[in-house]
CSV table of C-alpha atoms in Angstrom, one decimal:
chain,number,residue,atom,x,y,z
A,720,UNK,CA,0.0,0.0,0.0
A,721,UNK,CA,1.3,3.3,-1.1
A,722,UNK,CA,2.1,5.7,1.9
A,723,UNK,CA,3.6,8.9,2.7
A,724,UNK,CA,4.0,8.4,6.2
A,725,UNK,CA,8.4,8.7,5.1
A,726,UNK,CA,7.7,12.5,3.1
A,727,UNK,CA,6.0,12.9,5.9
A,728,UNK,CA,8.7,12.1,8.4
A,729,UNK,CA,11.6,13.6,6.0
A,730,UNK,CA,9.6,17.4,5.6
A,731,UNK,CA,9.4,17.7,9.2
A,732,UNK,CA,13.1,16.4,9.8
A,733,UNK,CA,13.9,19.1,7.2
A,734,UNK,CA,12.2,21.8,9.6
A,735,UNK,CA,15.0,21.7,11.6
A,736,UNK,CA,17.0,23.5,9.5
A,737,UNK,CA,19.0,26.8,10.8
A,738,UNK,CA,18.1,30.0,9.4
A,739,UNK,CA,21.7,31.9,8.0
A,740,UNK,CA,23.1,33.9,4.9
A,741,UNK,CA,22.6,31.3,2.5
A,742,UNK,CA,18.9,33.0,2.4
A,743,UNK,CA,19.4,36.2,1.3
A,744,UNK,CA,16.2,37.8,1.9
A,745,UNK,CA,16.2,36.9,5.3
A,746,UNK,CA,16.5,39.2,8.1
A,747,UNK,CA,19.6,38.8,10.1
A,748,UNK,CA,17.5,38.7,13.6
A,749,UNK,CA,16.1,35.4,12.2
A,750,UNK,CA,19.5,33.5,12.0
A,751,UNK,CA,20.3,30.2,13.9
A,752,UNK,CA,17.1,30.0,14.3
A,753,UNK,CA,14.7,27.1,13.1
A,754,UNK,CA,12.5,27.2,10.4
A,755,UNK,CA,9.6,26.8,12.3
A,756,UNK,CA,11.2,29.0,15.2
A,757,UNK,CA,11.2,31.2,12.8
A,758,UNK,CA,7.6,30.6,11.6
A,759,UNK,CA,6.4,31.2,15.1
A,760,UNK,CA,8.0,34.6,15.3
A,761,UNK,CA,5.3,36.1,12.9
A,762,UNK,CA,8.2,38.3,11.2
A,763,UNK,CA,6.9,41.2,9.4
A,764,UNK,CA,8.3,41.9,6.0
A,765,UNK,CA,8.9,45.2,6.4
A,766,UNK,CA,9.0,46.1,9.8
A,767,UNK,CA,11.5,43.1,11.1
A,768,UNK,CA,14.6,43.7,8.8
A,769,UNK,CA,13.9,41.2,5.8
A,770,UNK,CA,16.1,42.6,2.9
A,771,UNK,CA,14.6,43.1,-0.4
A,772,UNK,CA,13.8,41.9,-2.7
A,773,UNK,CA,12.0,39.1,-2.4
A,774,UNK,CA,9.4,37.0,-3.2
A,775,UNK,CA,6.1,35.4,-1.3
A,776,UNK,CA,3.6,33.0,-1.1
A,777,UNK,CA,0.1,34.0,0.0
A,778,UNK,CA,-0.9,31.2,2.3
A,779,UNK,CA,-4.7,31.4,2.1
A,780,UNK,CA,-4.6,31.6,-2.1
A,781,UNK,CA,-2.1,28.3,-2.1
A,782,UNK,CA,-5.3,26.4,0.4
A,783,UNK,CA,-7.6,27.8,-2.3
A,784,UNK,CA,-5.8,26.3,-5.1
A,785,UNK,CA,-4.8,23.2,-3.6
A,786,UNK,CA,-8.4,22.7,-3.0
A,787,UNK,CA,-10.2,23.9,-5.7
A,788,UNK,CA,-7.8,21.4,-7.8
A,789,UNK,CA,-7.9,18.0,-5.6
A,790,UNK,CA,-11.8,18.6,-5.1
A,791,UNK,CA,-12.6,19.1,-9.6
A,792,UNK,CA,-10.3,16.1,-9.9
A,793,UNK,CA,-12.1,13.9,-7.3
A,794,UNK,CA,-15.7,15.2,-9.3
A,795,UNK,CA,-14.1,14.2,-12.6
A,796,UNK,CA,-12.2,10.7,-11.3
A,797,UNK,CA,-8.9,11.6,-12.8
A,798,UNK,CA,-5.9,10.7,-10.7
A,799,UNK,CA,-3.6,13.6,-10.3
A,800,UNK,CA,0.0,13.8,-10.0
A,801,UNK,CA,1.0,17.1,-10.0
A,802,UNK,CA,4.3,18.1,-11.9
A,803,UNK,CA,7.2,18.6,-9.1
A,804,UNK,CA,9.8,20.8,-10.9
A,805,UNK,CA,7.3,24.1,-10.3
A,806,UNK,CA,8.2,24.4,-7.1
A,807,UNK,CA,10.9,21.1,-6.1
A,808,UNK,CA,9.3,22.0,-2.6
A,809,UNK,CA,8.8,18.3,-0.7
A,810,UNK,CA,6.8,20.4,1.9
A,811,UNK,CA,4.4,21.3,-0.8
A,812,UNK,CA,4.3,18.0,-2.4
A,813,UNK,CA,3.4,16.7,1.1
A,814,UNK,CA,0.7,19.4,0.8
A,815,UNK,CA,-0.2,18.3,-2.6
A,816,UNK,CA,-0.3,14.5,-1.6
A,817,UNK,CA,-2.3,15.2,1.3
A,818,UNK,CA,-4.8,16.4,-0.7
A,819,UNK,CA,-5.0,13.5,-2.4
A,820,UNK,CA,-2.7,13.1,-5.4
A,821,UNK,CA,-2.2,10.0,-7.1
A,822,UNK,CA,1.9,11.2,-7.4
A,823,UNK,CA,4.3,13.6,-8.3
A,824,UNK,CA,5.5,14.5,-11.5
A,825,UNK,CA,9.6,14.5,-12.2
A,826,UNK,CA,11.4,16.0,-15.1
A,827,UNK,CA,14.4,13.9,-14.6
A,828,UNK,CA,16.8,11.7,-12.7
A,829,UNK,CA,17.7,14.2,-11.0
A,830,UNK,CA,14.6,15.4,-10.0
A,831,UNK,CA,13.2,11.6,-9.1
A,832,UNK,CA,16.7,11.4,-6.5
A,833,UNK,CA,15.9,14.7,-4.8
A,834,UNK,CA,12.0,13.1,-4.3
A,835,UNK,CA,13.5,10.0,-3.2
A,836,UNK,CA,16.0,11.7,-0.9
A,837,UNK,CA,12.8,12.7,0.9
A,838,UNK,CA,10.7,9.5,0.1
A,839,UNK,CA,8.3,9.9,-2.5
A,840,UNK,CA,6.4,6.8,-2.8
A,841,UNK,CA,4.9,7.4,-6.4
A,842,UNK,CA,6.8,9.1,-9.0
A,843,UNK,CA,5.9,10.0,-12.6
A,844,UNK,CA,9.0,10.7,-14.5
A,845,UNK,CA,7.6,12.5,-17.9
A,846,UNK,CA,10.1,11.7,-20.0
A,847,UNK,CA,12.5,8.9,-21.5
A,848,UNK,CA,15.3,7.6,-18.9
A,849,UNK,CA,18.0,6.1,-21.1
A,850,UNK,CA,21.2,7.2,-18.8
A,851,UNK,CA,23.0,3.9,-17.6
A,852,UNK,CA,23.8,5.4,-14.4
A,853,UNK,CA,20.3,6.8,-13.9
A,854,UNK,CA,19.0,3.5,-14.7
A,855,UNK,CA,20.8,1.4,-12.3
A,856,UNK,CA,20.3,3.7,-9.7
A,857,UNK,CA,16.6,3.5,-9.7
A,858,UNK,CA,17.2,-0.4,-10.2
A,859,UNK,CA,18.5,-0.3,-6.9
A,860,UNK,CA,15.7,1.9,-5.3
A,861,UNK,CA,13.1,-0.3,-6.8
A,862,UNK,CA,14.8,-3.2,-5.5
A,863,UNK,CA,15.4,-1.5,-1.8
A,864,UNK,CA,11.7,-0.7,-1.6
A,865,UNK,CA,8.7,-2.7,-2.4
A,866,UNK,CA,6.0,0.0,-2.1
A,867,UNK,CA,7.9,2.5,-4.3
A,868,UNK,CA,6.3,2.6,-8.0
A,869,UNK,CA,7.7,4.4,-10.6
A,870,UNK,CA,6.8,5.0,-14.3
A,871,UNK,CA,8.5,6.1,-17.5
A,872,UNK,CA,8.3,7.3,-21.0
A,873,UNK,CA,9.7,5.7,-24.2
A,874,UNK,CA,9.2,6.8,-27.6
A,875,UNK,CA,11.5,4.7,-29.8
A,876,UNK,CA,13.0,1.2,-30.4
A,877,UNK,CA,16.4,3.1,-29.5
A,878,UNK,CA,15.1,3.9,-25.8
A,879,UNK,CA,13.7,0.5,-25.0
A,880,UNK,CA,17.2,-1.6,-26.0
A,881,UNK,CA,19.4,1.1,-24.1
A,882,UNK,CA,16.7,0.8,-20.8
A,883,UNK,CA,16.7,-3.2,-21.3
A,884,UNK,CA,20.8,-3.1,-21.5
A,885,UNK,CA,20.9,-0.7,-18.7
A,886,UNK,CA,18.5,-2.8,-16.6
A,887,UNK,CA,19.4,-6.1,-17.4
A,888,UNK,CA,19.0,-8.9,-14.5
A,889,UNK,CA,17.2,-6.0,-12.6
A,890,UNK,CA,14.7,-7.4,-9.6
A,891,UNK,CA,12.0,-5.3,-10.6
A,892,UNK,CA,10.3,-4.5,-14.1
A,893,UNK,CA,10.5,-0.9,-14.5
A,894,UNK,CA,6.8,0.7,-16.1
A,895,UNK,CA,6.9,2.3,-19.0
A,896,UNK,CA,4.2,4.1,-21.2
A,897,UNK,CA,4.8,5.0,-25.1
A,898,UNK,CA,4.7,8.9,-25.4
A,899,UNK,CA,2.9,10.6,-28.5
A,900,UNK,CA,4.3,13.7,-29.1
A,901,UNK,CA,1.4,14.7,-31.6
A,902,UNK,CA,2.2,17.0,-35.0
A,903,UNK,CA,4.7,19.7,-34.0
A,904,UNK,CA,5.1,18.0,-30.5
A,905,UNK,CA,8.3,17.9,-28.4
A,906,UNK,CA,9.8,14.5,-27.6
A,907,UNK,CA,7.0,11.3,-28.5
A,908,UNK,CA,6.6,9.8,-31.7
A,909,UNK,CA,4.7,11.6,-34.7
A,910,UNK,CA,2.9,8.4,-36.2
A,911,UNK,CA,0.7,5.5,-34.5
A,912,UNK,CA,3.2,2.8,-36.4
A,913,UNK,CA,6.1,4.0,-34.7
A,914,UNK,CA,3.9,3.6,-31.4
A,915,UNK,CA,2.9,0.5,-32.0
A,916,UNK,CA,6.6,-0.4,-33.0
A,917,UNK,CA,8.1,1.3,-29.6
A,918,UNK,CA,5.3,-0.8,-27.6
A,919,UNK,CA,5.7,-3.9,-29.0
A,920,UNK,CA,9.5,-4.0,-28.3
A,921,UNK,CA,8.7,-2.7,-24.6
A,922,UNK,CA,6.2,-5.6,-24.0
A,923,UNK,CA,8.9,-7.9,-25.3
A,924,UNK,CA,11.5,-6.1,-22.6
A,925,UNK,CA,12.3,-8.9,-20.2
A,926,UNK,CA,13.1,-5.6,-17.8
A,927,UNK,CA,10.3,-3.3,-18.6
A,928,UNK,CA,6.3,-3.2,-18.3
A,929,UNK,CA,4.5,-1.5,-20.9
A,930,UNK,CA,1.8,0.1,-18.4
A,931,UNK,CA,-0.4,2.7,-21.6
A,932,UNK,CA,0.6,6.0,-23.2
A,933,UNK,CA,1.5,9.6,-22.0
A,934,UNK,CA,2.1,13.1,-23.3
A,935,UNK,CA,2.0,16.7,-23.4
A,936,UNK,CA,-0.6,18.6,-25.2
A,937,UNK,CA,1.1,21.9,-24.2
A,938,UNK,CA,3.8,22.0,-26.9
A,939,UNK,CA,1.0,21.7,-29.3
A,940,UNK,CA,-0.4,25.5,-29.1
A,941,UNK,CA,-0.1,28.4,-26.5
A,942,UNK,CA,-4.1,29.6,-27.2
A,943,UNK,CA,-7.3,29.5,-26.2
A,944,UNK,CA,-9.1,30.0,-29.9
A,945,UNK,CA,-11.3,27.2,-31.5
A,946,UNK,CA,-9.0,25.4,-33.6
A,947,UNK,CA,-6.2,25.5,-30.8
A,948,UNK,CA,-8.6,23.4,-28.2
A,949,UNK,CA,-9.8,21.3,-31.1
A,950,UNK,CA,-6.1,20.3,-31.8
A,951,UNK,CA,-5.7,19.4,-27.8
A,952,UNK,CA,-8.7,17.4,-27.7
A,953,UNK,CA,-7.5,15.8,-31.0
A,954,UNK,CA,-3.9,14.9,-29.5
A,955,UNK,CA,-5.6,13.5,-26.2
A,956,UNK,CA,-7.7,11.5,-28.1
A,957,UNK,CA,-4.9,9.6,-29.6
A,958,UNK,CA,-3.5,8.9,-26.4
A,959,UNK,CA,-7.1,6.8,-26.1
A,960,UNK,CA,-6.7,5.1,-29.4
A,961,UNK,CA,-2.7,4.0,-28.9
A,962,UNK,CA,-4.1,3.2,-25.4
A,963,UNK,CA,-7.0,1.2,-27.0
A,964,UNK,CA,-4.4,-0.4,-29.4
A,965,UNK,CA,-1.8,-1.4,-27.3
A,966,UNK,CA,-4.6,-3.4,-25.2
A,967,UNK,CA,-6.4,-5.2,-28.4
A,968,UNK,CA,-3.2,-6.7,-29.2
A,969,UNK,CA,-1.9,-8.2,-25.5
A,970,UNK,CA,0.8,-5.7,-25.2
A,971,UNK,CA,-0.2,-3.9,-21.9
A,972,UNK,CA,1.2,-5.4,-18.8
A,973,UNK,CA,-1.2,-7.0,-16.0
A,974,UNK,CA,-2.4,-4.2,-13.3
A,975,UNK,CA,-3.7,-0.7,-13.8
A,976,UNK,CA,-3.2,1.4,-17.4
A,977,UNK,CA,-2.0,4.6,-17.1
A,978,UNK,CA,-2.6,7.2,-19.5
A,979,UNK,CA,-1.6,10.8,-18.8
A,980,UNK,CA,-1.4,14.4,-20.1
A,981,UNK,CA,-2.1,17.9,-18.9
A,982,UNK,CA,-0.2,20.6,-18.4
A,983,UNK,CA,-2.1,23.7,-16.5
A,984,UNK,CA,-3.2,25.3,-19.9
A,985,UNK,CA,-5.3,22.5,-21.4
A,986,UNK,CA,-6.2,20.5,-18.3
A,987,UNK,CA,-10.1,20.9,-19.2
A,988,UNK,CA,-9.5,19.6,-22.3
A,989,UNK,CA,-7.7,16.0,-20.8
A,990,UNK,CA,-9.8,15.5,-18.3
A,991,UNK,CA,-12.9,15.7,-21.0
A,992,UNK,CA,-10.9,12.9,-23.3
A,993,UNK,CA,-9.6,11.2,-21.1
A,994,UNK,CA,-12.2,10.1,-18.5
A,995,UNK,CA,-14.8,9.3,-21.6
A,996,UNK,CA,-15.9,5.7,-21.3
A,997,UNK,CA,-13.1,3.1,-21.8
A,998,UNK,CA,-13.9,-0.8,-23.7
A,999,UNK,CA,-15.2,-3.4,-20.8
A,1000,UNK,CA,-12.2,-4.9,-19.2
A,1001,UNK,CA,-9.6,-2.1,-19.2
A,1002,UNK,CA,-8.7,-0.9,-15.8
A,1003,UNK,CA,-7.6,2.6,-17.0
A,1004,UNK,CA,-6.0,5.3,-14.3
A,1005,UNK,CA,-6.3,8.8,-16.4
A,1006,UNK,CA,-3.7,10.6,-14.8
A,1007,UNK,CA,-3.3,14.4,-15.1
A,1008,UNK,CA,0.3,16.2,-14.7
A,1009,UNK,CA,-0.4,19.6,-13.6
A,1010,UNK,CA,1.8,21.4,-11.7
A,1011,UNK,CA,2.0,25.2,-11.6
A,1012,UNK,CA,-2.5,25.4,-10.0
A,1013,UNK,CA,-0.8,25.7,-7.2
A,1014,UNK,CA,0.5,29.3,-7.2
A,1015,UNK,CA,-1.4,29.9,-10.6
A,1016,UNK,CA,0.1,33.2,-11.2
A,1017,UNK,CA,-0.5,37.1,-12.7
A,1018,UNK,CA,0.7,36.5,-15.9
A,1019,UNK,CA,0.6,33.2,-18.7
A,1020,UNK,CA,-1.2,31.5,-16.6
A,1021,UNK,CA,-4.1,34.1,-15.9
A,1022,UNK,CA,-4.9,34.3,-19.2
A,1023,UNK,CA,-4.5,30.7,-20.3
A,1024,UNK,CA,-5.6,28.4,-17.3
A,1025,UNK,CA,-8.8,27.1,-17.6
A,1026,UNK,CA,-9.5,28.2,-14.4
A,1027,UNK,CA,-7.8,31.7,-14.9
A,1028,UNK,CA,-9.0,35.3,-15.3
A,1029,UNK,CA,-11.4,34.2,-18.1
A,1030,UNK,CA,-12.1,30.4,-17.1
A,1031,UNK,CA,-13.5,27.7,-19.4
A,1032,UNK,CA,-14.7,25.8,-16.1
A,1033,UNK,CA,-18.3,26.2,-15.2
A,1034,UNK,CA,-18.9,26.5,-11.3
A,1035,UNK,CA,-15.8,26.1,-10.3
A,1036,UNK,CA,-14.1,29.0,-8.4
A,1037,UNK,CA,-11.1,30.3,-10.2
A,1038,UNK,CA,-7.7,29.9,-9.0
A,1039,UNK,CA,-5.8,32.7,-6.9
A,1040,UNK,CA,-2.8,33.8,-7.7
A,1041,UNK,CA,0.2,33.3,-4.9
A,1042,UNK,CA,3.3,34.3,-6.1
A,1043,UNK,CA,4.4,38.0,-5.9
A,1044,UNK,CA,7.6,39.8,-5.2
A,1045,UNK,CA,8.2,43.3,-3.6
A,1046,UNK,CA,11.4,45.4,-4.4
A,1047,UNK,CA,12.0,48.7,-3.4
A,1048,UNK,CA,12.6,51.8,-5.5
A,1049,UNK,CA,16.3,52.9,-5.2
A,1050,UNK,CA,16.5,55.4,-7.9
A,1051,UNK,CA,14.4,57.8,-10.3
A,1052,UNK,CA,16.7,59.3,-12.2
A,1053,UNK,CA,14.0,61.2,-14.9
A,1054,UNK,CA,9.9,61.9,-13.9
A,1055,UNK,CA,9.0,59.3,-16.3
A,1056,UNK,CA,11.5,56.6,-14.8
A,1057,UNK,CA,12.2,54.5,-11.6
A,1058,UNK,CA,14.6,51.4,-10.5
A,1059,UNK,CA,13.4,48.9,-8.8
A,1060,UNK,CA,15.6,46.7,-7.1
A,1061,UNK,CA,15.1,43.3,-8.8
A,1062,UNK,CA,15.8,42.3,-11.9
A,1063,UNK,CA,16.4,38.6,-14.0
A,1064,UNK,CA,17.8,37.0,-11.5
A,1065,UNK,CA,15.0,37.3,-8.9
A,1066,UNK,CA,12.1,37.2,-11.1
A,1067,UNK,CA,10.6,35.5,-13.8
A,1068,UNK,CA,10.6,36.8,-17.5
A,1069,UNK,CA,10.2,34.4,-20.2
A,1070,UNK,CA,6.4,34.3,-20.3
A,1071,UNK,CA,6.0,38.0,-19.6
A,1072,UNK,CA,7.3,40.6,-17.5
A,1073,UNK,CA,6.3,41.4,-13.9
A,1074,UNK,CA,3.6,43.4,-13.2
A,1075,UNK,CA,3.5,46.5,-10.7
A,1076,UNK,CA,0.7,46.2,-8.7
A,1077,UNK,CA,0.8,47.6,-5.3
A,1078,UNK,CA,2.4,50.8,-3.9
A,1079,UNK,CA,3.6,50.5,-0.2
A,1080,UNK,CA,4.4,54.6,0.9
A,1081,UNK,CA,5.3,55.3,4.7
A,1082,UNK,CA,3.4,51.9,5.4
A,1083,UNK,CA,0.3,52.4,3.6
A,1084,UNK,CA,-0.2,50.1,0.7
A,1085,UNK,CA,-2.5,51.0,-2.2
A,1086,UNK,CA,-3.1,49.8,-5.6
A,1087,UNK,CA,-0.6,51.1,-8.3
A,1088,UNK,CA,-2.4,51.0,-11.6
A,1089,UNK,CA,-0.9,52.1,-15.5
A,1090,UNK,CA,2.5,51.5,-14.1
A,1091,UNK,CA,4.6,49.1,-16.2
A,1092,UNK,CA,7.5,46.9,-16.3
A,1093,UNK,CA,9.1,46.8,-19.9
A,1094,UNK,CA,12.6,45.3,-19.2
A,1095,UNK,CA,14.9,44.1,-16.5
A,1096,UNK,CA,18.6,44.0,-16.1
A,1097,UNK,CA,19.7,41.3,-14.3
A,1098,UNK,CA,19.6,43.3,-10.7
A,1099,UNK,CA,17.0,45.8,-11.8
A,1100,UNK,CA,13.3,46.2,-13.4
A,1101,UNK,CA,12.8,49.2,-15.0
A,1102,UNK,CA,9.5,50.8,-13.9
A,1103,UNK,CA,7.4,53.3,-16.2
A,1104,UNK,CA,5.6,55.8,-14.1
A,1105,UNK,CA,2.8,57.7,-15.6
A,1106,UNK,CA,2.8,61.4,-15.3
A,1107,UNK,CA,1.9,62.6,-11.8
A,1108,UNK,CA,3.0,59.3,-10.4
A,1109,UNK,CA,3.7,58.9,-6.8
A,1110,UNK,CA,6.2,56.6,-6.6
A,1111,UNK,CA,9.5,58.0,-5.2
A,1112,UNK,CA,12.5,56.8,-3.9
A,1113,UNK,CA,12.0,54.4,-0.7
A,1114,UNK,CA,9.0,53.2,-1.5
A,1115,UNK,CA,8.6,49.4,-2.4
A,1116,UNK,CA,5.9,47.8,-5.3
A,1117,UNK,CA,4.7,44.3,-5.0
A,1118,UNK,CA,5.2,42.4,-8.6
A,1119,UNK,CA,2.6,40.5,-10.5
A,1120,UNK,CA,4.7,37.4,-11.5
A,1121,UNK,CA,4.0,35.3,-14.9
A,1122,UNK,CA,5.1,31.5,-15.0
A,1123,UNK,CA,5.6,29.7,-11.6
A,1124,UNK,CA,8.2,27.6,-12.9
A,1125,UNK,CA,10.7,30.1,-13.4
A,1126,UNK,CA,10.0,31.9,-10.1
A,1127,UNK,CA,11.1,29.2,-7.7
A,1128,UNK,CA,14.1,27.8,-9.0
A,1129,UNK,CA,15.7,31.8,-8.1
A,1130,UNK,CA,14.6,31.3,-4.6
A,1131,UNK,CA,16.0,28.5,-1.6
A,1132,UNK,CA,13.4,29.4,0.4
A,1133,UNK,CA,10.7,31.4,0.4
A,1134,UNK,CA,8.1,32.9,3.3
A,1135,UNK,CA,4.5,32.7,3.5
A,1136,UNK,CA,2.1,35.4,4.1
A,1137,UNK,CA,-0.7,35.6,6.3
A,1138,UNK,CA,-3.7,37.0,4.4
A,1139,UNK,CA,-2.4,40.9,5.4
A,1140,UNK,CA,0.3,40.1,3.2
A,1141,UNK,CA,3.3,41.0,5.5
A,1142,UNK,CA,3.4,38.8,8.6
A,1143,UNK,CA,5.3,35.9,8.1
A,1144,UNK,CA,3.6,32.6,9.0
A,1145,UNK,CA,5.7,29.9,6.9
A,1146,UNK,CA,8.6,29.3,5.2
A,1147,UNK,CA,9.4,26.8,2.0
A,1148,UNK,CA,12.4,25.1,1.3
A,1149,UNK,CA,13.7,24.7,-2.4
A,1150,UNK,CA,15.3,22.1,-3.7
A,1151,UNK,CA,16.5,22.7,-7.4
């Protein structure tokens, strides 16, 4: 029986962990100190010496999320195993599995060792594993522990003989599912030959276990239009038919299918595929991959989520976004200009740029609207100010941040606000 009881154990061991420089942001008063000593200080951001810039998590929108997501999933019966590298925060995948996910999601070995290292029982790794070192590793944690499951992706010939070399005279099968990478996909195969080629050798595998078929739909389109959604439905759909294939011919190992997709643009469009009636007889697990619900965010996301600023959900509360930064204004050197002090490599900027939203003056905070972020240096965003505008020099300007996933991996660890936004009730660890 799957349990978490040893994330469980390893998060809390991991509380125990000294506050010191290594966390910039942190203020200096906090150091040698616990993390949860630290939590039950109730720090305030601005008033107890944190040094900026730095960036939060709002503690009540992350419940909302985590919610909103586990409870649409449970209506729906889709499994969910959320992807890991948004955050590669064990504490929130303890969250995340408490809520009831089916998993987590890894990128790579490296990611699946770092879940291990803190006990993981059920990992998802969404993509091919053909390293020989990789391989025998995980032989060995298959073989160390019965209750630990794992499952791959393979998506040629190629991959299957380098696995079945790697693995050979292994104690455990390892599971694999054939990926479909769809027309203009990323990794997967383009055709439903090659798919049935790439399953057939991994049934034959004396080493592997051909478990169904996996994917990503969001390499496929970044829209919301008509034809992009028809196109997702169309690529998840062919996860069905390979699926459907692989089991008419006796290629599918005994035990559960698994068949997986979903990113957090197109979730609504998996779930809709994938949990349509399947043929008499086929125990199917529809497993969805999203990770970055749980902070949603101000940006990509917002706009593309089907549970975003314009949602594609019906009676389903939206998700909240809780992921901002603050920096302070150290310079306006012309009426039309400020400095803020963060820049690329404290905030996110590949799926747009951050977005001023807040003004905090002498300790009043109020909304900051028409202000604008155009570019950032790596240790400064450059902040548009409107004529009139009242930001000056000394005053700080909570961010709007777009994409999740490019947010954490800048920040070891990270506080949690209260809903005031400035007392300091948590703190979460990074791992990347």
């Amino acid at each position: 029986m799957n349990s978490n009881a040893a994330l469980t154990a390893a998060v809390r061991a991991g509380r125990g962990e000294r506050i010191d420089w290594r966390f910039r942001a942190l203020p200096p008063a906090l150091s040698g100190l616990t993390l949860d000593e630290a939590a039950a200080r109730r720090a305030k951001l601005f008033d107890d010496g944190f040094f900026g810039p730095f960036v939060v998590l709002d503690a009540a929108a992350m419940e909302h999320n985590l919610a909103t997501m586990a409870r649409w999933c449970a209506e729906r019966g889709i499994a969910l195993a959320p992807h890991g590298k948004t955050t590669m925060a064990p504490e929130l995948f303890a969250r995340q599995l408490e809520h009831g996910s089916w998993g987590i999601t890894a990128a790579n070995a490296g990611h699946v060792r770092i879940y291990r290292a803190f006990g993981v029982p059920r990992i998802l790794l969404a993509n091919q594993l053909v390293d020989p070192s990789a391989l025998r590793w995980l032989a060995g944690e298959l073989a160390a522990d019965p209750d630990f499951e794992f499952v791959c992706w393979v998506d040629s010939v190629r991959s299957v003989e380098l696995m079945t070399e790697a693995l050979a005279g292994t104690e455990r099968p390892v599971d694999v599912l054939v990926e479909l990478g769809g027309e203009g996909g990323r990794t997967g195969v383009r055709d439903a030959a090659t798919a049935l080629a790439v399953a057939e050798a991994a049934a034959k595998s004396p080493v592997l276990r051909l478990r169904g078929a996996g994917g990503y739909e969001g390499a496929l389109s970044h829209h919301t239009d008509d034809a992009a959604l028809a196109k997702i439905s169309s690529y998840v759909d062919s996860l069905r038919d390979a699926t459907i294939t692989f089991a008419e011919k006796g290629l599918l190992a005994d035990g559960p299918v698994y068949v997986t997709a979903g990113g957090s643009a197109y979730f609504d469009r998996v779930v809709d595929e994938l949990t349509k009636p399947w043929p008499d007889g086929l125990e199917v697990v529809p497993i969805l991959r999203s990770g970055a619900y749980l902070t949603h965010d101000d940006g990509f996301y917002r706009e593309i989520s089907p549970l975003g600023e314009h949602p594609r959900i019906a009676g389903v509360d939206s998700f909240r976004p809780a992921l901002h930064a603050w920096a302070q204004v150290t310079s306006k050197p012309t009426p039309e200009l400020a400095l803020l002090t963060a820049g690329k490599r404290d905030l996110p900027y590949d799926e747009g740029m951050p977005e001023p939203q807040l003004l905090r003056k002498d300790g009043v905070v109020t909304e900051l609207t028409g202000h604008t972020v155009p570019k950032l240096n790596d240790q400064h965003a450059f902040l548009e100010l409107l004529e009139g505008s009242p930001v000056e020099v000394g005053d700080w300007i909570r961010l709007g941040l777009s994409h999740p996933c490019t947010t954490f991996d800048k920040w070891s660890l990270l506080p949690v606000v209260d809903s005031d936004g400035e007392t300091v009730v948590d703190f979460v660890r990074t791992w990347f």
